[in-house]
mmCIF file of C-alpha atoms and ligand atoms in Angstrom:
data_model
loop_
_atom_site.group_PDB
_atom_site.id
_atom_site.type_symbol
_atom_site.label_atom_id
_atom_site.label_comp_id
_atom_site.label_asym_id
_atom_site.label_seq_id
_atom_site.Cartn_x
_atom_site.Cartn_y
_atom_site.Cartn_z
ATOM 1 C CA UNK W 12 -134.417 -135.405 47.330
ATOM 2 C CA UNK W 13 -137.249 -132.694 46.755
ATOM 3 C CA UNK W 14 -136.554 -130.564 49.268
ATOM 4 C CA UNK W 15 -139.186 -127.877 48.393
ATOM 5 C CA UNK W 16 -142.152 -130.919 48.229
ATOM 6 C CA UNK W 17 -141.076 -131.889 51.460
ATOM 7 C CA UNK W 18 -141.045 -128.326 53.025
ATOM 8 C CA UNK W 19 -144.357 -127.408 51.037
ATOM 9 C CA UNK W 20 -146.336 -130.626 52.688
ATOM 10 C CA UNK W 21 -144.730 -130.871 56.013
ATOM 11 C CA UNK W 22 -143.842 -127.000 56.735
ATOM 12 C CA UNK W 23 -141.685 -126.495 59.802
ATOM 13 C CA UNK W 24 -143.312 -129.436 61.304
ATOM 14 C CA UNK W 25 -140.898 -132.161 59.311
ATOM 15 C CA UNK W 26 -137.811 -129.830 60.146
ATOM 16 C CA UNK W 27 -134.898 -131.810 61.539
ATOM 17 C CA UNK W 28 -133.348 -128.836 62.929
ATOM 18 C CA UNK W 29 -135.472 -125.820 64.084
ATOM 19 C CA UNK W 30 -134.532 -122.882 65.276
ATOM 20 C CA UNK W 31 -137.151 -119.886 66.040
ATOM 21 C CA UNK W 32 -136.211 -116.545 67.828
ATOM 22 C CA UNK W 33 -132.896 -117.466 68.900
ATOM 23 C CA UNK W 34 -131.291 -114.480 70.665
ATOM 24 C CA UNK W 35 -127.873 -114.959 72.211
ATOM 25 C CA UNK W 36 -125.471 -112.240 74.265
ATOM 26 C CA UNK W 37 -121.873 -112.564 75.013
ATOM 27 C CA UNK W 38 -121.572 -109.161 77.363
ATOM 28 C CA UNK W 39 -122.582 -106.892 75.280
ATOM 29 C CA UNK W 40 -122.311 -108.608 72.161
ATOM 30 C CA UNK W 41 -125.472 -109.527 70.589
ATOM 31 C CA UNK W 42 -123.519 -112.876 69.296
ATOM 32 C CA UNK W 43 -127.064 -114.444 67.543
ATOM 33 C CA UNK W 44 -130.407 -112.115 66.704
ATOM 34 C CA UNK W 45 -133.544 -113.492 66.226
ATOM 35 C CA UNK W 46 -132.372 -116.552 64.525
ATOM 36 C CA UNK W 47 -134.985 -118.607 62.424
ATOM 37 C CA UNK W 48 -133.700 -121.237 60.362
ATOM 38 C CA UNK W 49 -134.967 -124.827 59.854
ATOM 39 C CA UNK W 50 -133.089 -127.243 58.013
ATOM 40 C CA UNK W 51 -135.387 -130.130 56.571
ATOM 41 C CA UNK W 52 -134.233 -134.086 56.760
ATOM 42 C CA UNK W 53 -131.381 -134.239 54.437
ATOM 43 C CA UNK W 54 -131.050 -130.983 53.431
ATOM 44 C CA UNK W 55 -127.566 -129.251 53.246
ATOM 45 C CA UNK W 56 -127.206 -125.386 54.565
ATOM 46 C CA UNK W 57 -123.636 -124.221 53.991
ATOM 47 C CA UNK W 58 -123.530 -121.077 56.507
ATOM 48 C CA UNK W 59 -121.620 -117.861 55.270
ATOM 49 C CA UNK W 60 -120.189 -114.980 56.384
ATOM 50 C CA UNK W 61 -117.424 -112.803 57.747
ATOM 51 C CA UNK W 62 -115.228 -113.912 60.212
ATOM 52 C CA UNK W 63 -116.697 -113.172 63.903
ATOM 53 C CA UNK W 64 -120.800 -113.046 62.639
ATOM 54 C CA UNK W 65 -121.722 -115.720 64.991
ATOM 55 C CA UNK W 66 -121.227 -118.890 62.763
ATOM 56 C CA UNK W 67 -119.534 -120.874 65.343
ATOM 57 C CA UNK W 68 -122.001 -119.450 68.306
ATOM 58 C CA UNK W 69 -124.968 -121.067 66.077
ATOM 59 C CA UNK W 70 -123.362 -124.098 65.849
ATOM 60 C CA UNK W 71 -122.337 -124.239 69.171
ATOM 61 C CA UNK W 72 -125.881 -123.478 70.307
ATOM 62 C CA UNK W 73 -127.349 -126.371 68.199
ATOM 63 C CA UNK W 74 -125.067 -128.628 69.936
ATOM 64 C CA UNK W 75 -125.601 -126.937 72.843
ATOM 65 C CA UNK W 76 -121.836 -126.195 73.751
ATOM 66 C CA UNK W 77 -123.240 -122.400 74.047
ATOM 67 C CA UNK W 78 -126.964 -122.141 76.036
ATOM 68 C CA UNK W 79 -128.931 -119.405 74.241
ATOM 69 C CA UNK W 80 -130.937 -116.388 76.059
ATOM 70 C CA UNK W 81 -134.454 -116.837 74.301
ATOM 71 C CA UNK W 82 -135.804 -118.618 71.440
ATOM 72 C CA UNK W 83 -136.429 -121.986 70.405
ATOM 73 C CA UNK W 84 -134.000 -125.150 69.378
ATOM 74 C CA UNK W 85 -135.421 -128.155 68.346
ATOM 75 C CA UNK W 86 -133.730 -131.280 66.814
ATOM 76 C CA UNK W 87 -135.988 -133.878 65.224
ATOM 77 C CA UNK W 88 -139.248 -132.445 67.052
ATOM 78 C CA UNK W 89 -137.713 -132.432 70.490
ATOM 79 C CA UNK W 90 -136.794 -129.005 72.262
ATOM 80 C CA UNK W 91 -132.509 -129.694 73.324
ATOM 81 C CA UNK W 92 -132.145 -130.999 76.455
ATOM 82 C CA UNK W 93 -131.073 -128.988 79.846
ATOM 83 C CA UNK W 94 -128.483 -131.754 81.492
ATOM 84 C CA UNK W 95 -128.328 -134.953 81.653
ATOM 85 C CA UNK W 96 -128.459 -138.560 79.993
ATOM 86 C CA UNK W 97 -131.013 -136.553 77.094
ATOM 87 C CA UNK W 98 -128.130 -133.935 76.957
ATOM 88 C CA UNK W 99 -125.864 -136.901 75.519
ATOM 89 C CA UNK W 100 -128.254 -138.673 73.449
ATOM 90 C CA UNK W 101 -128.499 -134.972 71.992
ATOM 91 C CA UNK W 102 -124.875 -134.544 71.486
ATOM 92 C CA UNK W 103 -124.658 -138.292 69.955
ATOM 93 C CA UNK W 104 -127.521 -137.587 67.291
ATOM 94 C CA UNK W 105 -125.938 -134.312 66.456
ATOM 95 C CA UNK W 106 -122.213 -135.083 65.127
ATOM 96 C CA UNK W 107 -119.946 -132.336 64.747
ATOM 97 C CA UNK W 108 -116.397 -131.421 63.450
ATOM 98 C CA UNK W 109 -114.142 -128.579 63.935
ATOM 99 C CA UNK W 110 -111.640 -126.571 62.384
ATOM 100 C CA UNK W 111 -109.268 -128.159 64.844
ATOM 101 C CA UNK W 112 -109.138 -132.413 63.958
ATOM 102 C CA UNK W 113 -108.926 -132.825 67.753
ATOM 103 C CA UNK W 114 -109.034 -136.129 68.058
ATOM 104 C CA UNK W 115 -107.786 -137.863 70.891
ATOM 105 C CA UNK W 116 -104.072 -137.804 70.385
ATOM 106 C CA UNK W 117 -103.045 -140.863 72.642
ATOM 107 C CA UNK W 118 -105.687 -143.697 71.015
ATOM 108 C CA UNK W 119 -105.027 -145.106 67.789
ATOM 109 C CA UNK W 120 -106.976 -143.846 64.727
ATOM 110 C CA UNK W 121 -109.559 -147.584 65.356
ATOM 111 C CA UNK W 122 -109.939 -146.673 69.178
ATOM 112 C CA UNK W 123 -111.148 -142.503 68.263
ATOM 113 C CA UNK W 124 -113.649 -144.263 66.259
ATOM 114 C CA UNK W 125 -114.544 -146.947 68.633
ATOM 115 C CA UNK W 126 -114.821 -144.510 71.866
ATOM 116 C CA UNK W 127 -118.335 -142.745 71.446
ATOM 117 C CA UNK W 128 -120.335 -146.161 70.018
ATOM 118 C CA UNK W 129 -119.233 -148.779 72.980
ATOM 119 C CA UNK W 130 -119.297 -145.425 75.308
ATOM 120 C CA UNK W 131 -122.470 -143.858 74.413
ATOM 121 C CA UNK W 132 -124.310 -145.781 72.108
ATOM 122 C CA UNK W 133 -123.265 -149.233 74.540
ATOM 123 C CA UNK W 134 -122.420 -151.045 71.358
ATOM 124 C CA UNK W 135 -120.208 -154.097 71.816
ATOM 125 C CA UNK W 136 -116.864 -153.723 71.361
ATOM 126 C CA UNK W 137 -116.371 -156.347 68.424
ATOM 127 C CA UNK W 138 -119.656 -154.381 66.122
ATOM 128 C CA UNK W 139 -117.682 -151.252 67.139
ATOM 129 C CA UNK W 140 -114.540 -152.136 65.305
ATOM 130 C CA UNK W 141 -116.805 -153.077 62.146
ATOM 131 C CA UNK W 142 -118.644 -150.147 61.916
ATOM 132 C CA UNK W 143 -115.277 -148.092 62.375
ATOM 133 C CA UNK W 144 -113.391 -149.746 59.773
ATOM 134 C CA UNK W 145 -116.509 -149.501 57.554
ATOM 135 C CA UNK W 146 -116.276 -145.816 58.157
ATOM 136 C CA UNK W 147 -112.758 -145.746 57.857
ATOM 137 C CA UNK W 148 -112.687 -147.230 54.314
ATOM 138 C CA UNK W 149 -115.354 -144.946 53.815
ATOM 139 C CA UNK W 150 -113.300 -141.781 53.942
ATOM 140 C CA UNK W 151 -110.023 -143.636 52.661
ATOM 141 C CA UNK W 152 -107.954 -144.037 56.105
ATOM 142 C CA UNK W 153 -108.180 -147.539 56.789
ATOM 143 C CA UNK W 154 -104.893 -148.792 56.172
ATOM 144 C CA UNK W 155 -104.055 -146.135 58.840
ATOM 145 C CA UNK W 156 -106.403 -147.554 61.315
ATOM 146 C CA UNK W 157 -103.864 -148.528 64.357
ATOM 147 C CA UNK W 158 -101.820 -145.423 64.327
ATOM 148 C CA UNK W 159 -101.864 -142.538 66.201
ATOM 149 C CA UNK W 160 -103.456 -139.378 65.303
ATOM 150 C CA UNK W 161 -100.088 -137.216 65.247
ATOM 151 C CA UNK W 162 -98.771 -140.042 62.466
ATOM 152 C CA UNK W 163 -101.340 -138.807 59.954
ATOM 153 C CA UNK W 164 -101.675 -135.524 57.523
ATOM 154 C CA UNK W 165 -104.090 -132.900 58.839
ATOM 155 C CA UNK W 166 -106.348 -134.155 56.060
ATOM 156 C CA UNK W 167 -106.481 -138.068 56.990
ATOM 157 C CA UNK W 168 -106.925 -136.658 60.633
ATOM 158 C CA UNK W 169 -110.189 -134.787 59.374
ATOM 159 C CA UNK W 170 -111.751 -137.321 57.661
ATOM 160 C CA UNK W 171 -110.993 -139.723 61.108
ATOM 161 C CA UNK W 172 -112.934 -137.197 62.646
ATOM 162 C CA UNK W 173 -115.699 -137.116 60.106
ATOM 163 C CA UNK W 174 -115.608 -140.973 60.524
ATOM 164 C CA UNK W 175 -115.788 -140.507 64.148
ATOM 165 C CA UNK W 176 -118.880 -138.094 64.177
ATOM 166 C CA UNK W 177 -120.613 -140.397 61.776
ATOM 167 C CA UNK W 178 -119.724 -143.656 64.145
ATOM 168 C CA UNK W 179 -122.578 -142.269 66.405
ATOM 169 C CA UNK W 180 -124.971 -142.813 63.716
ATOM 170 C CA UNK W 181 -126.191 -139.193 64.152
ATOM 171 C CA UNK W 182 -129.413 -137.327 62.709
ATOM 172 C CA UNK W 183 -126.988 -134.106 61.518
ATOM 173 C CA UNK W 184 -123.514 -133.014 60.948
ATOM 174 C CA UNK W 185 -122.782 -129.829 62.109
ATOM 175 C CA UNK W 186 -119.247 -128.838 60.137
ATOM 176 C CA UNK W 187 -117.331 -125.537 61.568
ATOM 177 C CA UNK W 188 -114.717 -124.782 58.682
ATOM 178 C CA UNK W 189 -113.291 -128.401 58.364
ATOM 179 C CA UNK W 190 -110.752 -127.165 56.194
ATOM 180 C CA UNK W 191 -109.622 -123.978 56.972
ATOM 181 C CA UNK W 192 -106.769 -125.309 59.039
ATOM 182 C CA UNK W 193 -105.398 -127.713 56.061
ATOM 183 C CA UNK W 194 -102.631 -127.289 53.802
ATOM 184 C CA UNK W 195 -104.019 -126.223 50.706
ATOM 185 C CA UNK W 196 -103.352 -129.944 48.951
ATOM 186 C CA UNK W 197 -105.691 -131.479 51.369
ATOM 187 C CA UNK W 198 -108.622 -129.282 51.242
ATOM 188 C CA UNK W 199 -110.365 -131.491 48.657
ATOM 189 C CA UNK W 200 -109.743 -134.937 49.967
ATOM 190 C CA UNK W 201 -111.752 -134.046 52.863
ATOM 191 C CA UNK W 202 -114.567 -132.217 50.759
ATOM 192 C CA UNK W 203 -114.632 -134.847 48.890
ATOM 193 C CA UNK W 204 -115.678 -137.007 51.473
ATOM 194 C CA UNK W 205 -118.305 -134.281 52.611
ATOM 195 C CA UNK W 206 -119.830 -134.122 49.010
ATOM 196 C CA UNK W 207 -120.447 -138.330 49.253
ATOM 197 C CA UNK W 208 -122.248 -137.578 52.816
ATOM 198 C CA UNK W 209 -124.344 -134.535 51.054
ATOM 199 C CA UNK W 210 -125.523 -137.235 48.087
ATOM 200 C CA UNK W 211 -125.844 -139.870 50.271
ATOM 201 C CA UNK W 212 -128.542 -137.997 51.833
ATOM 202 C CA UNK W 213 -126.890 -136.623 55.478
ATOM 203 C CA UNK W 214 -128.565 -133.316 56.865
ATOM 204 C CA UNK W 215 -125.793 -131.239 57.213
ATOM 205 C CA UNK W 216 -124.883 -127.480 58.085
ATOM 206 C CA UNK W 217 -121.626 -126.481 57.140
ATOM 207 C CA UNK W 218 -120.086 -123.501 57.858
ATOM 208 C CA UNK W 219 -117.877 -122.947 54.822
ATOM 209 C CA UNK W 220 -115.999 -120.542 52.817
ATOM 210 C CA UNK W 221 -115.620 -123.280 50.059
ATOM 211 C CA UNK W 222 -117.319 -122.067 46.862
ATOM 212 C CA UNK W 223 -117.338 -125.141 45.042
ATOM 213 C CA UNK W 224 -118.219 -127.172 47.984
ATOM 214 C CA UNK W 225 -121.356 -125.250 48.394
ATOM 215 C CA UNK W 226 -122.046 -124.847 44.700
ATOM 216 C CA UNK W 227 -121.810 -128.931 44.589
ATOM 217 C CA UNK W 228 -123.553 -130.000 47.063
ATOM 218 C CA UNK W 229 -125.563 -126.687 49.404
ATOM 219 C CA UNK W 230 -128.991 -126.999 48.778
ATOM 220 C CA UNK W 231 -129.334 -123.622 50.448
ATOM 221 C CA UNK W 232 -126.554 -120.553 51.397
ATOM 222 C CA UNK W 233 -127.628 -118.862 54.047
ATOM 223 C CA UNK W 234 -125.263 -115.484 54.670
ATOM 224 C CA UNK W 235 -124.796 -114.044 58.783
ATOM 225 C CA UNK W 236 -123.553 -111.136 59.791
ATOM 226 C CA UNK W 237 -123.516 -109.417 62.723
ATOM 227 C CA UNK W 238 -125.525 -111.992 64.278
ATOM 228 C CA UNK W 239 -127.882 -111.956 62.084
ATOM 229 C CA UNK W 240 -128.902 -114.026 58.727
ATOM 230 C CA UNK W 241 -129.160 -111.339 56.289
ATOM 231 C CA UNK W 242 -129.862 -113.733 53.073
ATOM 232 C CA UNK W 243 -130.490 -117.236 51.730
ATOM 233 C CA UNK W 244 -130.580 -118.523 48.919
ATOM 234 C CA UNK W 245 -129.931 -121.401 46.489
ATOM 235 C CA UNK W 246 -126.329 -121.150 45.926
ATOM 236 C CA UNK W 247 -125.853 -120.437 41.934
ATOM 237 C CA UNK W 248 -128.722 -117.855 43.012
ATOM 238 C CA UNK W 249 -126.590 -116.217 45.859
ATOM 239 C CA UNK W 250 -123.509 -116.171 43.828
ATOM 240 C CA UNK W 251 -124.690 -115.187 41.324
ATOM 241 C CA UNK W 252 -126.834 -112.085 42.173
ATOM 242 C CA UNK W 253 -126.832 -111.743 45.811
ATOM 243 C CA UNK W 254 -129.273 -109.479 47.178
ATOM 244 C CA UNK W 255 -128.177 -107.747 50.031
ATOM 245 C CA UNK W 256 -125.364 -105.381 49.885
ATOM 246 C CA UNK W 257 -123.329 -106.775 52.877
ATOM 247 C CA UNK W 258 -123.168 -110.201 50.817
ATOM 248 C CA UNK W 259 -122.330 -108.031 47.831
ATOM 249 C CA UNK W 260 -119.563 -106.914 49.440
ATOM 250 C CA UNK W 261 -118.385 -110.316 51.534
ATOM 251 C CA UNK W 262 -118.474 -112.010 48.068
ATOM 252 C CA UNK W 263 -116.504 -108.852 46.556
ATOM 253 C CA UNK W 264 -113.558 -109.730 48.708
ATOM 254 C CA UNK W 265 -113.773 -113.601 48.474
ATOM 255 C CA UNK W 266 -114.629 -114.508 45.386
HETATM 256 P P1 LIG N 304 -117.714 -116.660 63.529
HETATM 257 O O1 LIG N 304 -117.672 -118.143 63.736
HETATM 258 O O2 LIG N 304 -118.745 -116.216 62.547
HETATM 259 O O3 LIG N 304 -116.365 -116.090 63.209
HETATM 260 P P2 LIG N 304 -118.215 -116.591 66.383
HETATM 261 O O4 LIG N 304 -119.519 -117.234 66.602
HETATM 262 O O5 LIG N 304 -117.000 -117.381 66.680
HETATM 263 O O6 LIG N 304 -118.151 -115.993 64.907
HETATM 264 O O7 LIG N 304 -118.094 -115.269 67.242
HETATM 265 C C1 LIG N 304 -119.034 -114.230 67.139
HETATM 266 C C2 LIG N 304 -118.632 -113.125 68.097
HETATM 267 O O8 LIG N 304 -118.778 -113.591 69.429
HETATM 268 C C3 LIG N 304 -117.183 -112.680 67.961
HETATM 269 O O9 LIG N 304 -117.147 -111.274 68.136
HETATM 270 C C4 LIG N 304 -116.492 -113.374 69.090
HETATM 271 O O10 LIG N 304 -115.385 -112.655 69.533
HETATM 272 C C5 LIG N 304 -117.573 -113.452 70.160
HETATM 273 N N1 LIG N 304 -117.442 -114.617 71.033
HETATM 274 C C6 LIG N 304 -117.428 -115.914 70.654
HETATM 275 N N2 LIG N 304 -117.349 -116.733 71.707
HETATM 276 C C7 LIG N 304 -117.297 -115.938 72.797
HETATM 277 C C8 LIG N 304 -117.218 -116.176 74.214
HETATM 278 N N3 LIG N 304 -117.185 -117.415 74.707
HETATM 279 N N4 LIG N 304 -117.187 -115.097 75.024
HETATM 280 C C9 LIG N 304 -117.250 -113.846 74.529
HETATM 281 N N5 LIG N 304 -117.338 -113.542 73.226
HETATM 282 C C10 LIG N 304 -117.365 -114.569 72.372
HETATM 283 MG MG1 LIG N 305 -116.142 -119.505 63.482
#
């Protein structure tokens, strides 16, 4: 897709995910500065940065695990939800995976994926196990489908969650280093998976120290630190020649 027509004739307005002076405090910490970022309908951000800039806080804000202090969030043209039945629509359109699989580690693989549509989405229980083995097959687990989560690599258990987030038929996936807990053999088989989603057209913000994940499939890098995003760019552009010389220096040591 033409993401730059589509910003160009719809500005902000067409933005799936919106954010707009987002200012968030732990204490002290000022976790998330005047935050702007809007992501447009099936564009892919990969989020940089070093480790305690507030990548997880601004996902956990867009999800609204974390409230924020001031500022606007907006998913899809609708400010996030207080409370409430809207709060779990929210959470249902807005898929996310962690570093940790956690899946739920006394249902089968089939009944993880199951849970959140007959739950949530009040599918019946027969269309549920379709879509789920669909999924399943989608990110290569299905012969694993009724066994239990601690029976599978960490890989296979992050593409059930993948498969789980994407049973809810959500608007984004929000990705918090998927694969920063894996063994280094499985790293790809769940990027993989992540680069189908990305050409498939999924929005998606992934937070992501994977290079070649983000030079494969990131429309746009955007680099925090300190709470704040400091630069963003295509992502041969920022790799290439960052700007800023706190990316200069995060690349320095990563790359
Ligand atoms: P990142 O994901 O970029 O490593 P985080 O968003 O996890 O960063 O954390 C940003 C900063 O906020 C860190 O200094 C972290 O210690 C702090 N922080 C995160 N969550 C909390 C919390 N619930 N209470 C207090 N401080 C927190
Ligand atoms: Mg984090």
């Amino acid at each position: 897709m033409d993401h730059t027509t589509q910003q160009a004739e719809g500005g902000s307005a067409t933005a799936l995910v919106r954010l707009a002076g987002v200012n968030k405090h732990f204490g002290d910490l000022h976790v998330l500065q005047d935050i702007d970022l809007s992501v447009a309908r099936g564009e892919v951000v990969v989020v940089i940065g070093p480790s305690g800039s507030g990548k997880s806080t601004l996902c956990r804000a867009i999800n609204r695990l974390e409230t924020i202090d001031d500022g606007v969030i907006e998913l899809d043209g609708h400010r996030l939800p207080e409370e409430g039945k809207a709060l779990a629509q929210l959470r249902a359109d807005v898929g996310m995976v962690f570093q940790s699989f956690n899946l739920f580690a006394h249902k089968t693989i089939l009944e993880n994926v199951t849970l959140g549509p007959i739950k949530v989405r009040g599918m019946k229980s027969s269309e549920a196990k379709e879509l789920a083995m669909g999924l399943l097959e989608r990110v290569g687990v299905e012969s694993q489908a009724h066994k239990m989560p601690a029976q599978l690599s960490g890989g296979q258990q992050q593409r059930v969650a993948i498969a789980r987030a994407l049973a809810m038929q959500p608007k984004v996936m929000l990705f918090d280093e998927p694969t920063s807990a894996l063994d280094p053999e499985m790293i790809n088989e769940v990027l993989d998976v992540m680069v189908g989603l990305a050409k498939d057209g999924m929005t998606m913000i992934v937070v992501t120290h994977e290079m070649g994940f983000a030079r494969k499939a990131a429309d746009r890098v955007v680099f925090m630190a300190d709470g704040q995003i400091v630069e963003e760019a295509e992502p041969e552009v920022f790799f290439t020649n960052p700007r800023s010389e706190r990316a200069q220096e995060f690349l320095s040591k990563i790359l």
